[in-house]
CSV table of C-alpha atoms in Angstrom, one decimal:
chain,number,residue,atom,x,y,z
A,1,MET,CA,-23.7,-1.6,18.7
A,2,LEU,CA,-23.2,-4.4,20.7
A,3,VAL,CA,-22.7,-3.0,24.4
A,4,LEU,CA,-21.0,-5.6,26.7
A,5,THR,CA,-19.5,-4.9,30.5
A,6,ARG,CA,-16.5,-6.6,31.5
A,7,LYS,CA,-14.6,-6.6,34.5
A,8,LEU,CA,-10.5,-6.6,34.3
A,9,GLY,CA,-9.6,-10.2,33.5
A,10,GLU,CA,-12.6,-10.8,31.4
A,11,VAL,CA,-12.9,-11.9,28.1
A,12,ILE,CA,-15.0,-11.3,24.7
A,13,ARG,CA,-15.0,-13.4,21.8
A,14,VAL,CA,-15.5,-12.2,18.4
A,15,GLY,CA,-16.6,-15.1,16.0
A,16,ASP,CA,-15.1,-18.4,16.6
A,17,SER,CA,-11.3,-17.1,16.6
A,18,VAL,CA,-10.9,-13.7,18.1
A,19,THR,CA,-11.1,-12.8,21.6
A,20,VAL,CA,-10.2,-9.8,23.4
A,21,ARG,CA,-9.4,-10.0,27.4
A,22,ILE,CA,-9.2,-6.8,29.6
A,23,LEU,CA,-5.6,-7.0,31.0
A,24,GLU,CA,-5.1,-3.7,33.0
A,25,VAL,CA,-7.6,-0.8,33.6
A,26,LYS,CA,-5.8,2.3,35.1
A,27,GLY,CA,-7.6,5.9,34.6
A,28,ASN,CA,-9.4,6.2,30.8
A,29,GLN,CA,-6.9,3.3,30.2
A,30,VAL,CA,-7.8,0.3,29.2
A,31,ARG,CA,-5.0,-2.3,28.2
A,32,LEU,CA,-6.7,-5.1,25.9
A,33,GLY,CA,-5.3,-8.8,24.9
A,34,ILE,CA,-6.3,-9.9,21.6
A,35,GLU,CA,-5.7,-12.9,20.3
A,36,ALA,CA,-6.7,-13.7,16.6
A,37,PRO,CA,-5.4,-16.1,13.7
A,38,ALA,CA,-2.5,-14.4,11.6
A,39,ASP,CA,-5.0,-13.4,8.6
A,40,VAL,CA,-7.7,-11.4,10.9
A,41,ARG,CA,-5.9,-8.1,10.6
A,42,ILE,CA,-6.2,-6.0,13.8
A,43,TYR,CA,-5.4,-2.4,13.4
A,44,ARG,CA,-6.0,1.0,16.2
A,45,GLU,CA,-9.1,2.5,14.4
A,46,GLU,CA,-7.7,6.0,14.1
A,47,VAL,CA,-4.5,4.4,12.5
A,48,TYR,CA,-7.0,2.4,10.1
A,49,ARG,CA,-8.8,5.8,9.1
A,50,ALA,CA,-5.1,7.6,8.2
A,51,ILE,CA,-4.2,4.8,6.1
A,52,ARG,CA,-7.6,4.5,4.3
A,53,GLY,CA,-7.6,8.1,3.9
A,54,GLU,CA,-4.4,8.1,3.1
A,55,ASN,CA,-5.3,5.7,-0.2
A,56,GLU,CA,-8.4,7.6,-1.2
A,57,GLU,CA,-5.9,10.9,-1.3
A,58,ALA,CA,-3.6,8.8,-3.2
A,59,ALA,CA,-5.6,7.3,-5.7
A,60,LEU,CA,-5.1,8.9,-9.0
A,61,ARG,CA,-7.6,11.5,-10.6
A,62,GLU,CA,-5.7,11.7,-14.1
A,63,ALA,CA,-3.3,10.1,-15.6
A,64,GLY,CA,-1.0,13.0,-16.2
A,65,SER,CA,-0.2,13.4,-12.1
A,66,VAL,CA,2.4,10.6,-13.0
A,67,ASP,CA,4.3,12.8,-15.4
A,68,GLU,CA,3.8,16.0,-13.2
A,69,ALA,CA,5.6,14.2,-10.3
A,70,SER,CA,7.9,12.4,-12.5
A,71,THR,CA,9.1,16.2,-14.0
A,72,ALA,CA,9.2,17.7,-10.6
A,73,TRP,CA,11.3,14.8,-9.6
A,74,GLN,CA,13.8,15.6,-12.1
A,75,ASN,CA,14.2,19.5,-11.7
A,76,GLN,CA,15.2,18.9,-7.7
A,77,ARG,CA,17.7,16.1,-8.6
A,78,ASP,CA,19.3,18.8,-10.8
A,79,LYS,CA,19.2,21.5,-8.8
A,80,PRO,CA,23.3,22.1,-7.6
B,1,MET,CA,-19.8,-31.9,-30.6
B,2,ALA,CA,-17.0,-29.0,-30.0
B,3,GLU,CA,-14.9,-29.8,-26.8
B,4,PRO,CA,-15.0,-26.4,-24.9
B,5,ALA,CA,-11.9,-24.6,-25.3
B,6,ARG,CA,-9.4,-25.2,-22.4
B,7,GLN,CA,-6.7,-22.6,-21.7
B,8,THR,CA,-3.5,-23.3,-19.3
B,9,VAL,CA,-1.9,-20.5,-17.9
B,10,GLU,CA,1.2,-20.4,-19.8
B,11,THR,CA,-1.7,-19.9,-22.9
B,12,ALA,CA,-4.1,-18.1,-21.6
B,13,GLU,CA,-5.2,-14.5,-23.3
B,14,PRO,CA,-3.8,-11.1,-21.5
B,15,ILE,CA,-6.4,-9.6,-19.8
B,16,PRO,CA,-7.5,-6.3,-21.8
B,17,VAL,CA,-8.3,-3.6,-19.2
B,18,ARG,CA,-10.1,-0.2,-20.4
B,19,SER,CA,-9.5,2.9,-18.2
B,20,ARG,CA,-11.3,6.3,-19.4
B,21,ARG,CA,-8.2,7.6,-16.9
B,22,PHE,CA,-5.4,5.2,-17.7
B,23,GLY,CA,-6.4,4.3,-21.3
B,24,THR,CA,-6.6,0.6,-22.8
B,25,TYR,CA,-3.9,-2.0,-22.0
B,26,ASP,CA,-3.5,-5.4,-21.9
B,27,VAL,CA,-2.1,-7.3,-18.9
B,28,PRO,CA,-0.7,-10.8,-19.5
B,29,VAL,CA,-2.5,-13.0,-16.6
B,30,ASP,CA,1.3,-14.2,-15.1
B,31,ARG,CA,1.8,-10.3,-14.6
B,32,LEU,CA,-1.3,-9.9,-12.4
B,33,LEU,CA,-0.4,-8.6,-9.1
B,34,GLN,CA,-3.0,-10.6,-6.7
B,35,PHE,CA,-4.1,-8.5,-3.4
B,36,PRO,CA,-6.7,-11.1,-1.9
B,37,GLU,CA,-7.8,-8.1,0.9
B,38,GLY,CA,-7.8,-5.2,-1.6
B,39,LEU,CA,-5.9,-2.0,0.0
B,40,ILE,CA,-7.0,-0.2,2.8
B,41,GLY,CA,-10.2,1.4,2.0
B,42,PHE,CA,-10.9,-0.4,-1.1
B,43,PRO,CA,-11.4,-4.5,-0.3
B,44,GLN,CA,-12.4,-5.3,-3.9
B,45,ALA,CA,-9.4,-3.9,-5.5
B,46,ARG,CA,-7.9,-7.4,-5.7
B,47,ARG,CA,-6.0,-7.7,-8.9
B,48,PHE,CA,-3.4,-5.0,-10.3
B,49,ALA,CA,-0.9,-4.4,-12.8
B,50,LEU,CA,2.2,-2.7,-11.8
B,51,LEU,CA,3.3,-1.0,-14.9
B,52,ASP,CA,6.7,0.5,-15.9
B,53,ALA,CA,8.0,3.9,-15.5
B,54,THR,CA,6.5,6.7,-18.0
B,55,ARG,CA,10.2,8.1,-17.9
B,56,SER,CA,12.9,6.5,-16.7
B,57,ASP,CA,14.4,9.3,-14.9
B,58,ALA,CA,12.1,9.2,-12.5
B,59,PRO,CA,11.6,6.1,-9.4
B,60,PHE,CA,7.7,5.8,-10.3
B,61,ARG,CA,5.6,3.2,-11.6
B,62,ARG,CA,1.8,3.0,-12.1
B,63,LEU,CA,0.0,0.7,-9.9
B,64,LEU,CA,-3.5,0.0,-11.8
B,65,CYS,CA,-6.5,-2.0,-10.5
B,66,VAL,CA,-7.6,-4.5,-13.4
B,67,ASP,CA,-10.7,-4.8,-11.5
B,68,GLU,CA,-11.3,-1.3,-10.4
B,69,PRO,CA,-9.8,0.4,-14.1
B,70,GLU,CA,-10.2,3.8,-13.1
B,71,LEU,CA,-8.2,3.5,-10.0
B,72,GLY,CA,-4.6,3.9,-9.8
B,73,PHE,CA,-1.8,4.7,-7.7
B,74,VAL,CA,1.7,6.3,-8.2
B,75,VAL,CA,4.2,3.7,-6.4
B,76,CYS,CA,8.2,3.5,-5.9
B,77,ASP,CA,10.6,1.7,-4.5
B,78,PRO,CA,11.1,3.1,-1.0
B,79,GLU,CA,14.1,1.6,-0.4
B,80,ALA,CA,15.7,3.1,-3.4
B,81,LEU,CA,14.8,6.4,-2.1
B,82,TRP,CA,15.1,5.8,2.2
B,83,PRO,CA,17.9,3.0,2.0
B,84,GLY,CA,17.3,1.0,4.7
B,85,TYR,CA,13.6,1.1,5.1
B,86,GLY,CA,12.7,-2.5,4.2
B,87,ALA,CA,15.0,-3.4,7.5
B,88,ALA,CA,12.1,-1.6,9.1
B,89,LEU,CA,9.3,-4.1,8.5
B,90,PRO,CA,8.7,-7.2,10.2
B,91,PRO,CA,9.9,-10.5,9.3
B,92,TYR,CA,8.7,-12.6,6.3
B,93,GLU,CA,8.2,-16.4,7.0
B,94,GLY,CA,8.3,-16.5,3.4
B,95,GLY,CA,11.7,-14.9,3.3
B,96,ARG,CA,12.4,-11.1,3.0
B,97,GLU,CA,14.6,-11.9,-0.5
B,98,ASN,CA,11.1,-13.2,-2.2
B,99,LEU,CA,9.2,-9.8,-0.9
B,100,ALA,CA,9.1,-6.6,-3.0
B,101,VAL,CA,8.2,-3.0,-1.3
B,102,LEU,CA,6.3,-0.4,-2.9
B,103,ALA,CA,5.0,2.8,-1.1
B,104,ILE,CA,2.1,4.7,-2.5
B,105,ILE,CA,2.5,8.1,-3.4
B,106,THR,CA,0.3,10.8,-3.1
B,107,ILE,CA,0.7,13.5,-5.6
B,108,PRO,CA,-0.7,16.7,-4.7
B,109,LYS,CA,-1.5,20.0,-6.6
B,110,ASN,CA,1.7,21.2,-6.3
B,111,PRO,CA,3.6,18.1,-7.3
B,112,LEU,CA,6.9,19.1,-5.1
B,113,GLU,CA,5.0,18.3,-2.2
B,114,MET,CA,4.1,14.8,-3.0
B,115,THR,CA,4.5,12.5,-0.3
B,116,ALA,CA,4.9,8.6,0.3
B,117,ASN,CA,3.0,6.7,2.6
B,118,LEU,CA,5.9,4.7,4.3
B,119,MET,CA,3.5,3.7,7.3
B,120,ALA,CA,1.4,1.3,5.0
B,121,PRO,CA,3.5,-0.3,2.8
B,122,LEU,CA,2.7,-2.6,-0.2
B,123,VAL,CA,4.7,-6.2,0.2
B,124,VAL,CA,4.5,-8.4,-2.8
B,125,ASP,CA,5.8,-12.3,-2.7
B,126,CYS,CA,7.9,-12.5,-6.0
B,127,ARG,CA,7.5,-16.0,-6.2
B,128,THR,CA,3.3,-16.1,-5.8
B,129,ARG,CA,2.8,-12.5,-7.3
B,130,VAL,CA,0.0,-12.3,-4.1
B,131,GLY,CA,0.3,-9.1,-1.7
B,132,ARG,CA,-1.0,-6.9,0.8
B,133,GLN,CA,-1.1,-3.8,2.3
B,134,LEU,CA,1.1,-3.9,5.4
B,135,VAL,CA,0.6,-1.4,8.7
B,136,LEU,CA,3.6,-0.5,10.4
B,137,ASP,CA,1.9,1.0,13.5
B,138,THR,CA,4.9,1.7,15.4
B,139,GLY,CA,5.0,5.5,15.5
B,140,ARG,CA,8.0,5.2,13.3
B,141,PHE,CA,6.8,6.0,9.8
B,142,SER,CA,4.7,8.5,8.7
B,143,THR,CA,2.0,8.3,5.9
B,144,ARG,CA,2.8,11.1,4.2
B,145,HIS,CA,6.7,11.0,4.3
B,146,PRO,CA,8.2,14.3,1.6
B,147,LEU,CA,9.9,12.9,-1.1
B,148,LEU,CA,11.5,16.1,-2.0
B,149,PRO,CA,13.5,18.3,0.8
B,150,PRO,CA,11.0,21.6,0.4
B,151,GLY,CA,13.4,24.0,-0.2
B,152,ASP,CA,14.3,24.2,3.8
B,153,ALA,CA,14.4,20.7,4.1
B,154,THR,CA,13.9,20.0,7.9
B,155,THR,CA,10.5,18.2,7.6
B,156,ALA,CA,12.2,14.5,7.5
B,157,PRO,CA,13.0,12.9,10.6
B,158,ALA,CA,16.5,12.5,10.8
B,159,GLY,CA,17.9,9.1,9.5
B,160,ASP,CA,15.3,9.4,6.9
B,161,ARG,CA,16.2,12.0,4.4
B,162,PRO,CA,15.6,10.7,0.9
B,163,VAL,CA,18.9,10.0,-0.9
B,164,ALA,CA,19.7,12.4,-3.6
B,165,ARG,CA,21.1,10.4,-6.3
């Protein structure tokens, strides 16, 4: 991990196209301004991990799951 | 000397896929969905086939990966289950009318507890068949939105209730 220390207002450049600016520091919160081309995806890490985890969880372990889901769906729908 | 075989897209052979999990099937080249960035956590899964629902009575389709034949997902049209969902998506410069939206469904051991990932839908441009997984990090949607009311149905936030059809 590369560790840098920046002051308020200073900037970090990642590659040629991404910059991160320290906009505000308040207590233990830091507000960052990130400029990047539209094709560079930026995520809060915990959100990225949650989605990755959910994708992994959702990946089918067996083909039959779809039919089980369909049956469950249909049974719920048929309830009065 | 024989000329090398040339194939145009219209006459290209369908791509055969052999999966232990999902069986053997062919995908016409013009039916492939391309995800250049893959899915989040699956960056190499780039080409997919969206197969029709195995049963017409349920809103589920199978999204199977051609590049990784053992990788597949159940997806639904979130707008069909939660009308108005599409309006929450950010604007698309290619035109919203050209965008197809899918939500990946997680089916746990008890299928009644199945959930849809409404925070990270798949969006595909119907004209190019190129798509990506979008992240809606607004706090409004869940990665695990229940499809079924679990008996007493209090988990779905007001306004996001699945529509009984």
